[in-house]
Structures are given as C-alpha cells and as structure tokens.
Coordinates of C-alpha atoms in Angstrom, one line a residue:
X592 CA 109.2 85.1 82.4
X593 CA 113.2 84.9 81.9
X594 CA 114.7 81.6 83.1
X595 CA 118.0 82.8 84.5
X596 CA 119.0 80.8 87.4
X597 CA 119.4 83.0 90.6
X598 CA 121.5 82.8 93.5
X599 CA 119.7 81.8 96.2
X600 CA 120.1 84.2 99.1
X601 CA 118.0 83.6 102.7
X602 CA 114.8 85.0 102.3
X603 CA 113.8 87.8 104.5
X604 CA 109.9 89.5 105.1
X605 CA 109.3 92.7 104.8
X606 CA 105.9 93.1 105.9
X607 CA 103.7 91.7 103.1
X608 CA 107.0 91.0 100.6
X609 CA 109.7 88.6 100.5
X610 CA 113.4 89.4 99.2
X611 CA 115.1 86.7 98.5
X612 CA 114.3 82.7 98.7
X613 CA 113.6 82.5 94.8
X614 CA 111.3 85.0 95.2
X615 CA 110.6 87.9 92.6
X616 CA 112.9 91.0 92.3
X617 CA 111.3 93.9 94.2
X618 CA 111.0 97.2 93.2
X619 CA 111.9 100.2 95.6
X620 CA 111.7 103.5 95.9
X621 CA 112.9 106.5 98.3
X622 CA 110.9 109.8 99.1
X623 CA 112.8 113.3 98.8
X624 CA 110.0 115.0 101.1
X625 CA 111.2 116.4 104.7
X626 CA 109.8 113.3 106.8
X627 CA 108.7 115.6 109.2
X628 CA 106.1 116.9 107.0
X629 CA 103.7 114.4 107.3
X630 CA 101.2 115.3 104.4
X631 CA 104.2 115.7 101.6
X632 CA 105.2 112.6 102.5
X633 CA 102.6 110.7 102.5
X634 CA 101.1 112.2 99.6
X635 CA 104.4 111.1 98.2
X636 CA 105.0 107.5 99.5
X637 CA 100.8 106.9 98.2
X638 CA 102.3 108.3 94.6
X639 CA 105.3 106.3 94.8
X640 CA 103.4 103.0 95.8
X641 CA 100.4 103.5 93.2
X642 CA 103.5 104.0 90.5
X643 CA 104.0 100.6 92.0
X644 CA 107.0 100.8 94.4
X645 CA 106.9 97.5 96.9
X646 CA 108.8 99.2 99.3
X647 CA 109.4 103.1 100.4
X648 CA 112.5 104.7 102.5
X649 CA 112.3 107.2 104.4
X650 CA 115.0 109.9 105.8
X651 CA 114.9 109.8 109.8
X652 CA 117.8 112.2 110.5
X653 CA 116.4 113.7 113.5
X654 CA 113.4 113.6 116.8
X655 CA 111.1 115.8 114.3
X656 CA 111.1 112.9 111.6
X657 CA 110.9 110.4 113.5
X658 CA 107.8 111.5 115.5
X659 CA 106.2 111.8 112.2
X660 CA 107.6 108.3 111.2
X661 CA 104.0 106.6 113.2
X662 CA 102.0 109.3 112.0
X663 CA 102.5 108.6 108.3
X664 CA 101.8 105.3 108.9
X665 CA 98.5 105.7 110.1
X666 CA 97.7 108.2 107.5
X667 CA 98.8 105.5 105.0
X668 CA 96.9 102.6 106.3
X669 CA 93.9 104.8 106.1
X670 CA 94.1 105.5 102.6
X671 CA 94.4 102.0 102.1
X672 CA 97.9 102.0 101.5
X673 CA 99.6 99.3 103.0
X674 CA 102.9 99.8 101.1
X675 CA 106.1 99.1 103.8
X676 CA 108.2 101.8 105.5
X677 CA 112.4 101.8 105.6
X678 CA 113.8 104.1 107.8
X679 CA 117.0 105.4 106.6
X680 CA 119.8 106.5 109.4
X681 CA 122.9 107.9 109.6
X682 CA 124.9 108.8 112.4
X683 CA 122.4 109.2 114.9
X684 CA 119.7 106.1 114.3
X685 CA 120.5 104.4 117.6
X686 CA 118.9 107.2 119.5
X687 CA 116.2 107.8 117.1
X688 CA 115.3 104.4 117.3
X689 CA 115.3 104.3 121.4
X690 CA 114.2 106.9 121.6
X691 CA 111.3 106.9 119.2
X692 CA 109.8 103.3 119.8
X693 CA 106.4 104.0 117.8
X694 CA 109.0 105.1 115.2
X695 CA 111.1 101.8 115.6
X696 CA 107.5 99.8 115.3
X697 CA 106.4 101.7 112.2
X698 CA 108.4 100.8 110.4
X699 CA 109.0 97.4 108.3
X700 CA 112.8 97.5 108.0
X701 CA 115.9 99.6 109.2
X702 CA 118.8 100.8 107.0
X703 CA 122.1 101.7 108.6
X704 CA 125.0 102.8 107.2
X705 CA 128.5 100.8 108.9
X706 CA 130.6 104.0 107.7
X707 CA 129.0 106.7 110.3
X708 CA 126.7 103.8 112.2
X709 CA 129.4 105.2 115.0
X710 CA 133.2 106.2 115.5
X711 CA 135.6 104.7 117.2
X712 CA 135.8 103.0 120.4
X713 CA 131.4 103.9 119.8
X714 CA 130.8 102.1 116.8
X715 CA 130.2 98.6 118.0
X716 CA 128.3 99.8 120.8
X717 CA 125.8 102.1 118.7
X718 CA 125.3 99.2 115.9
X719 CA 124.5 96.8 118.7
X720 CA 122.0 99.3 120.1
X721 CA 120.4 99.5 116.7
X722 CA 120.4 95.6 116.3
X723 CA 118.9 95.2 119.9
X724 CA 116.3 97.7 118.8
X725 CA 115.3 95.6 115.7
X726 CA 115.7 92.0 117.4
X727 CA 113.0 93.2 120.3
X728 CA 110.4 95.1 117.6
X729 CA 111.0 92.0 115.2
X730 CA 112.7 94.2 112.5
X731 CA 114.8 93.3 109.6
X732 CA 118.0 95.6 108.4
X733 CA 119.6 96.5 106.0
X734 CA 123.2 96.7 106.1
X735 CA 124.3 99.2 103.3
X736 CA 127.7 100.2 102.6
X737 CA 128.5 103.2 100.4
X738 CA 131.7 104.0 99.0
X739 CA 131.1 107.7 99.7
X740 CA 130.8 107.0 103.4
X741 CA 133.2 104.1 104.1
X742 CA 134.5 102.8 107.1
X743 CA 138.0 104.9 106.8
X744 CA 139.9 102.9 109.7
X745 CA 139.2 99.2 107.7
X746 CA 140.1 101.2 104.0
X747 CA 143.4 102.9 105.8
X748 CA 144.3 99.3 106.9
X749 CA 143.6 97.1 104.2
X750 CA 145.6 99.7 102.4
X751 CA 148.4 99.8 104.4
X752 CA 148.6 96.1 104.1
X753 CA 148.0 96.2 100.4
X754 CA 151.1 98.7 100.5
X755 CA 153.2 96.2 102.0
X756 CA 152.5 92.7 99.9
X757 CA 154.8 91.6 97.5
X758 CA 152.1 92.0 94.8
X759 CA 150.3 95.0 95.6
X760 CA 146.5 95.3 94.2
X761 CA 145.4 98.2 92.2
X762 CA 143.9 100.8 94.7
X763 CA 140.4 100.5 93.2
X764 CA 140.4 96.5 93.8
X765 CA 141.8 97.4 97.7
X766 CA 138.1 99.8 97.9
X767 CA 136.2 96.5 96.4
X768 CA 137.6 94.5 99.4
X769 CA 137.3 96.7 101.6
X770 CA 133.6 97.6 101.1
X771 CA 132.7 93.9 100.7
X772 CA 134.7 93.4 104.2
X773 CA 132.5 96.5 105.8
X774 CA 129.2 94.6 104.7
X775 CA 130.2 91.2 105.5
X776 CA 131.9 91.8 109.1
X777 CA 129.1 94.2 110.3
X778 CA 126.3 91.0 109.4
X779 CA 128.5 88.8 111.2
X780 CA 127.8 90.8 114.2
X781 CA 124.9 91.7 113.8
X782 CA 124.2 87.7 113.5
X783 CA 126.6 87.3 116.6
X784 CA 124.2 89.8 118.3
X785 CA 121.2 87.2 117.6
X786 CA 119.5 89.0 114.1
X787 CA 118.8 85.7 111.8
X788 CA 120.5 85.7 108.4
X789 CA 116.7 86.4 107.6
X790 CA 116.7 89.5 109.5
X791 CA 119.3 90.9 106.9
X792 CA 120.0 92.4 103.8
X793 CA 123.3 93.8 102.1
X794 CA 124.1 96.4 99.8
X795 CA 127.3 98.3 98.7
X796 CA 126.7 100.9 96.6
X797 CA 128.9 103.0 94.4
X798 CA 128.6 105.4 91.5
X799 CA 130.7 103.8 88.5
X800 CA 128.9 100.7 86.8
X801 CA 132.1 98.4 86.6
X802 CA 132.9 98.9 90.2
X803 CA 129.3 98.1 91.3
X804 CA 129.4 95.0 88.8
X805 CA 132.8 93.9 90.8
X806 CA 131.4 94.7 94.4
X807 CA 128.2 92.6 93.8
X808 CA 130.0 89.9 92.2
X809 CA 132.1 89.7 95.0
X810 CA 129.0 89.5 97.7
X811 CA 127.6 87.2 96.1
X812 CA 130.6 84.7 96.1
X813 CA 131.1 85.0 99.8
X814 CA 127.9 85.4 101.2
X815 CA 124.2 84.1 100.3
X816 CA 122.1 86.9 102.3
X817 CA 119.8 89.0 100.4
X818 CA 121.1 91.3 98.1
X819 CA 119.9 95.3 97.4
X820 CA 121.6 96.8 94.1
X821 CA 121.2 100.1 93.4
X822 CA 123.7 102.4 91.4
X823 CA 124.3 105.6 94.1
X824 CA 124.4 109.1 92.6
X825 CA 123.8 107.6 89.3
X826 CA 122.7 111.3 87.6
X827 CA 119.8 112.7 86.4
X828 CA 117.6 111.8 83.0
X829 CA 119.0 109.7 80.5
X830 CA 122.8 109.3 82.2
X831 CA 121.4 108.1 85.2
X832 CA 119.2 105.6 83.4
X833 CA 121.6 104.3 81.5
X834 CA 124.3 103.4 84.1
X835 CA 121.5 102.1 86.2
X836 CA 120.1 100.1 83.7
X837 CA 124.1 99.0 82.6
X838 CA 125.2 97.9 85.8
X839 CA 122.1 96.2 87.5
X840 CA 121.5 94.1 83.7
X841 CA 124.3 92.4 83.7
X842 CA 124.1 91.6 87.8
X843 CA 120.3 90.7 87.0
X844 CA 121.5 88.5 84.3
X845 CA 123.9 86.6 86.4
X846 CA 121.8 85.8 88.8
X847 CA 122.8 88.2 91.5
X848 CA 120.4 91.0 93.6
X849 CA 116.6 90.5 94.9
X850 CA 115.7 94.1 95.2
X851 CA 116.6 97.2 93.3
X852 CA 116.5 100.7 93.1
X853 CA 117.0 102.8 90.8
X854 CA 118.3 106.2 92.5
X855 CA 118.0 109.0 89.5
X856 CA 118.4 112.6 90.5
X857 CA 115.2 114.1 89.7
X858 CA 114.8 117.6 87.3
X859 CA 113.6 120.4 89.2
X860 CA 109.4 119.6 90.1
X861 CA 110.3 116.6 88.1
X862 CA 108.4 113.0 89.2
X863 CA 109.9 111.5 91.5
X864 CA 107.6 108.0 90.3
X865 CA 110.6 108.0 87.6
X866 CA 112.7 106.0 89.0
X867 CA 110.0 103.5 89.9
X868 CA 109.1 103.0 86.2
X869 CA 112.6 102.9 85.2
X870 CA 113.3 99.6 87.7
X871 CA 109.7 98.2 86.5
X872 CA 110.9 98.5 82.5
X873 CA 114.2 97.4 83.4
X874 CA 113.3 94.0 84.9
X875 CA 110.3 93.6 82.2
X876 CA 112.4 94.3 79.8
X877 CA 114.4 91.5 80.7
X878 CA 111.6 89.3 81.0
X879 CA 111.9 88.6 85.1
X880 CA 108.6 90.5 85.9
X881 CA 105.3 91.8 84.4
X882 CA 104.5 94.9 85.5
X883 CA 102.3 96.4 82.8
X884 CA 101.0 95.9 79.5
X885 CA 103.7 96.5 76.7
X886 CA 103.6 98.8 74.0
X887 CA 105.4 98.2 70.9
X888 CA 106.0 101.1 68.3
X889 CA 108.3 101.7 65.9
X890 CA 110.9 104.1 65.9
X891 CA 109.9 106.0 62.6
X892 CA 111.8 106.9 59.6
X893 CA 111.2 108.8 56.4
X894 CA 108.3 106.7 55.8
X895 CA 106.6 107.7 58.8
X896 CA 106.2 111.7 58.6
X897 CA 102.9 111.4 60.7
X898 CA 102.7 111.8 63.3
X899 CA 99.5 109.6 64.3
X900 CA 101.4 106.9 65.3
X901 CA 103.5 108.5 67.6
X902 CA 100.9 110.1 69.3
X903 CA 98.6 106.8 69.6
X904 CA 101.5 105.0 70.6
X905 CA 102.0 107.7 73.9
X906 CA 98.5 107.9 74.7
X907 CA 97.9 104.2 74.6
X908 CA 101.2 103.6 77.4
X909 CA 99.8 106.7 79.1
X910 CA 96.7 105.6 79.2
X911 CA 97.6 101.6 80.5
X912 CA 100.2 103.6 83.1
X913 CA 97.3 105.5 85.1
X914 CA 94.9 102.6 85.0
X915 CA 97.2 100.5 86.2
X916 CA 96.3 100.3 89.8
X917 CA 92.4 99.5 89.2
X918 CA 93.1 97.2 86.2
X919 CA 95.1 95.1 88.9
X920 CA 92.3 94.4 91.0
X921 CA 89.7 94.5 87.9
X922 CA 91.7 92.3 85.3
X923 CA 93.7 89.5 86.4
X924 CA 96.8 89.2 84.8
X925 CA 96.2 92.6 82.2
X926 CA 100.1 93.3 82.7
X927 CA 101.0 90.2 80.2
X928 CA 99.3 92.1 77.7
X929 CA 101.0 92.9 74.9
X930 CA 100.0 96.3 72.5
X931 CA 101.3 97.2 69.0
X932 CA 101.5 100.8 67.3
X933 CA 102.7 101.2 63.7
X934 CA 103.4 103.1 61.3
X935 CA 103.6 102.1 58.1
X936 CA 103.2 98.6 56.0
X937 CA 107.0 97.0 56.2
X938 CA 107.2 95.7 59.6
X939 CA 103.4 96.8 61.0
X940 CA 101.4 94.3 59.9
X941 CA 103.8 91.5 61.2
X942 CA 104.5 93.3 64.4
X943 CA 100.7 93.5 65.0
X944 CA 100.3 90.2 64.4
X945 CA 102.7 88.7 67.2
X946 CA 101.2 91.5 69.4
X947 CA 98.0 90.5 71.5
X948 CA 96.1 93.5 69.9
X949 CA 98.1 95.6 67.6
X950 CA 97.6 98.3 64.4
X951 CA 99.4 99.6 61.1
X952 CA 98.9 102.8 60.8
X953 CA 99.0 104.0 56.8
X954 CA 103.1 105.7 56.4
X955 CA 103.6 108.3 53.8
X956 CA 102.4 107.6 50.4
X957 CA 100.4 104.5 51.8
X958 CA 96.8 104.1 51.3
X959 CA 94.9 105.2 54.3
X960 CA 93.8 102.6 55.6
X961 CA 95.1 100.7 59.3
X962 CA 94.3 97.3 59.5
X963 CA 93.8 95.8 62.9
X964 CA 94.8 92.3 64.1
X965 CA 93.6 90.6 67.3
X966 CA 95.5 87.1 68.2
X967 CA 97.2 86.9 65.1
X968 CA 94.2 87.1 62.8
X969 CA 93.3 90.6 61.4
X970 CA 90.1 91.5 62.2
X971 CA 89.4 95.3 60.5
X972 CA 90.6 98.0 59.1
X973 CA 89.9 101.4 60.4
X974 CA 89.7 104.5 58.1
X975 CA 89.4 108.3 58.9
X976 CA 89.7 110.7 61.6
X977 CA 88.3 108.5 64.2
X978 CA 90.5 105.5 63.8
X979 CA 93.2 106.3 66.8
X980 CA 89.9 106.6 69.0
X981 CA 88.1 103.7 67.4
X982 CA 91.9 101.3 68.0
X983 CA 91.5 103.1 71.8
X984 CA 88.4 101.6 72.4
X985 CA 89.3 98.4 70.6
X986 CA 91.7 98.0 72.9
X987 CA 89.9 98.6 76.0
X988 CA 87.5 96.1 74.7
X989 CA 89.7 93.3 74.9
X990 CA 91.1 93.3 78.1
X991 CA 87.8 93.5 79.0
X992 CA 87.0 90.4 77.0
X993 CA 90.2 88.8 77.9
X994 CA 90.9 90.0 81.6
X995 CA 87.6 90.7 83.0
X996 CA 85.9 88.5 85.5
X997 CA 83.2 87.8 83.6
X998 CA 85.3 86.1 80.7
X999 CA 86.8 84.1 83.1
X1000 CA 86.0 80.6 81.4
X1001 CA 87.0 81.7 78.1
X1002 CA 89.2 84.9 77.9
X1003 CA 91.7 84.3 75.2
X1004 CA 92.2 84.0 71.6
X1005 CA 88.1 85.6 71.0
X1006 CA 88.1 88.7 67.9
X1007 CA 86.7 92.0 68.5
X1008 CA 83.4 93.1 66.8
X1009 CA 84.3 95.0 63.6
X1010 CA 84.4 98.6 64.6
X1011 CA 84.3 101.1 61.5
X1012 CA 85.2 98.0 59.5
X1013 CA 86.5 98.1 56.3

C-alpha cells in the first residue's frame, strides 16, 4: 500500500469498523429505498454491503421509518449480513430517536445535521436530546454540516462581522469559516454534554471540489476527530465521478479523511452499488487499499481493431467483481492480484510480464498467436477460438494455486500447466 502519512484523528467504533486511529479508509454507502419498506431496503443495504460498502445510511425522516429501522436489522442479521446501520435525521431526529428506542439501538451510529438539528431558542435543547439518546444507547455521531442547510444565524453573523473588518474576506472564504465553526462548536457540545471525542465524527460537505478541498483542509488544522469526506450533489455518471474522485484525491493524498462516500446521482433503474465501486477504485487506485483484483488493458488504437481484447478484458473484471464476496472467504488475500489484457505486441508482452498473470492478444496484422506469462516468465501461447476461454480458466487456476487454502505453504511464483500450448 501507499505510504502517505495521515493525520491522526481519535478513533471511533462503529460496530465491527474503526474510523480513524491509523486505521484504513472506509468505504460507505447510502440506500435510496423508502426506509419504511423493509424488503427494498434490505434487499438494497445486502446489495450495497456485498458490492462491499463497510457502512450503510439510512433515511429516518419519520415514525414509519423508524419502526422499520429494528426490523431491517433483524432481517439483515439473518441473512448473515452484519454490515452497520447510520440513521440519517433531519429536523425531527430527537423525537424519532425517543421515541423509537429499538430504532435508537439498531442502529450503529447517528447523523445529524447542525443546520435544521433545531431552530432557535430549540436548537440546543433538541441536539442535546439527540446526544443524551446516543450517550445512554452507547452510540457514536456524526456531526455533518452541509452548505445547503447551514446554520443561517452563525453565516448572517460571521458575515456581518466580516462586513465590518478593515480587511474584509471574500464571501466564499466567510462560508468556509463559518461551516468549519458549525462543525466544530456543535462537537464541543456535544463533548461538553459527555459524548467522547471517540463518539464523534465530522463532515462538511459541499458541491464544488475547491471549496470542499478548503473546508477539509481547514478541519483538519483545528481539530483531530475523525473525518467523513464526501462531495454532496456531486452529479450523475462521469461528472460526478470526476469531481468526486478530484476533490477526495488530493485530501486522500494529504493525509486528511478516514471515511468516504462517494454520493453520485444514479441514472434512472441505474445501480445504486456504483458509487461503492467508484470509492473502492478510487482509494486502490491510489494504492491505500486492496479491494479486488486489478485488471490492466490497454486503451486500444489503430492496431487493435479486435475486438477480443476488449471483451476479455470486461469479462475477466466482471467476472472477479461477482466473485468477490466468496473469493474473500475462499482465497486469502486474492484482492492483491494483479490481471493483464492486451492487445497487440508493443506494450503486451511487457505489461503481462509485470502482471501476476497476464496475456497479448495478437493486434491487426500480427500473427495469431497470444502468449501467456505467469510471474514474469511466459509460460504458453494460446491459438484459436478458444483462447479467451482457455486465458479464463488459466486465470482461475492460479488463484486457486496461489490463494487457495490448500497452497498455503507454497502459493506464489508456481507456472500454470500448458493449456492449448503452443
């Protein structure tokens, strides 16, 4: 993995997984199901958590949700999915909470927002009901600003003072502030309340990259508790992505956040897993986590009018994907594995030879012929129709070699037999 030296925050348990402490950056996810419908969202949160999602949030905007909050979690544990719960409330979570206890138990963690927590002369009142709520049931929360749903009394004041300096700040710097105050101010009493720093986690979220680079940055100077990024209404396919994938690099880089999400608007019937293989390639790409084995392919040119390549390449990640949650428990370590698809003789044959397992498929005008190396040392070369299939199984047969628990003594560097050799 990466070395990149992170801050170290206070760590904080969430069920079964730590944030924070050193510990590895989590991946989360959030169902768009109506909570009350128990069976969409459990068949969701099981999809979500196989696509492997550490942690699932839940909307609980009202009684009917969160009666159904306890129920899920049965039906959960029953499949065998032990995957935590975060209720998500707005407005109204210190009744839903109080009045819900087996909601407020099922749970593993609490967000509220310190914008609409409560109004007024109510606000400190209804956040410390929440906070009593999670000190008796033994919850942590998270405290999670957004800049869509900010505290308007602090912004109208720290602009009104910003309007009155001798060197006025830009008005998007006064928002930084005054976000980073909101997060800051509501953990303070929450800790004054008696919640441990390792009861808490922050986030502010906001919908341009350089803003949420400046926010973090800024919570991470003045505070060491555990960090949530996530890039809010970041858009839908290859926008959101992008500004996802922009903003929470560079704050991954640097050190800064212990859990992310990555919130993409999802196309109509579209999988809602997305977003939890988008945070997964993010962080491996990076090198901070392995998730699941890596496919390499090139990105074809005029040399590569098949294409065989392309379509190996897809079925092979494809394939890995769904198999992921058996090979976990099956092979040991299979998500360091490293796969190479190409397609024709320039860079293939070195490509395949820094890969674990990797082929060359023939390019246009080549001979047709695809050697195969395994550990640096080619090992075949697979002709004909059958060759994709014959690389397929080729494949399967090293992890098998490799991973399996029968290899266990000695797993790595071994050749594959010669399958349709040359």
């Amino acid at each position: 993995m990466t070395s990149i030296t992170r801050k170290r925050t206070v760590p904080v348990k969430i069920g079964p997984v730590t944030l924070g402490g050193g510990a590895p950056v989590v991946v989360q996810s959030m169902t768009n199901t109506d909570t009350a419908d128990v069976g969409q969202t459990v068949a969701q949160v099981e999809a979500l958590a196989r696509a492997g999602s550490e942690l699932v949030r839940l909307t609980v905007d009202r009684a009917e949700a969160a009666a159904a909050v306890p129920l899920i979690r049965a039906q959960l544990d029953k499949r065998g999915v032990d995957v935590p719960l975060i209720g998500d409330f707005h407005y109204i979570g210190h009744k839903l909470l109080a009045d819900n206890p087996d909601c407020a138990e099922a749970l593993a963690k609490y967000r509220i927002n310190p914008g609409n927590v409560g109004f007024k002369d109510k606000r400190d009142k209804q956040f410390s009901q929440i906070i009593d709520i999670a000190l008796k049931h033994d919850k942590p929360v998270r405290i999670g600003v957004n800049w869509g749903s900010l505290d308007q009394e602090l912004l109208t004041r720290l602009m009104n003072e910003n309007a009155e300096s001798p060197n006025p700040k830009d008005a998007r710097e006064v928002m930084h502030e005054a976000m980073v105050q909101s997060a800051l101010l509501s953990a303070d009493r929450a800790q004054e309340l008696g919640l441990g720093a390792d009861k808490i986690v922050l986030s502010a979220k906001v919908s341009a990259v350089q803003d949420l680079i400046a926010v973090y940055r800024m919570l991470a100077e003045r505070s060491n508790l555990a960090l949530h990024l996530g890039l809010t209404e970041a858009g839908m396919g290859s926008k959101g992505i992008v500004a996802s994938s922009a903003a929470m690099s560079v704050l991954l880089q640097q050190g800064i956040g212990d859990t992310i999400r990555i919130s993409l608007t999802p196309e109509p019937g579209g999988d809602r897993s997305l977003e939890v293989k988008v945070a997964q390639e993010l962080l491996q790409s990076m090198g901070f986590r392995a998730f699941v084995p890596l496919v390499a392919a090139c990105p074809g040119c005029g040399r590569t009018t098949s294409t065989t390549f392309q379509e190996l390449a897809r079925d092979i990640q494809d394939f890995i994907r769904d198999q992921m949650p058996d090979w976990k428990r099956r092979y040991p370590g299979v998500e360091t594995l490293n796969v190479a698809v190409m397609g024709c003789i320039v860079n293939g044959p070195g490509e395949s030879k820094h890969a674990d397992i990797g082929i060359s498929l023939p390019g246009t005008g080549e001979t047709p012929a695809a050697p195969v190396f395994i550990d640096g040392e080619k090992v075949t070369t697979l002709r004909g129709p059958g060759a994709a299939a014959a690389f397929k199984q080729m494949v399967l047969d090293y992890i098998e070699r490799r991973y399996g628990h029968a290899a266990l003594g000695d797993r790595a560097g071994q050749g594959a037999p010669r399958t349709a050799a040359e």
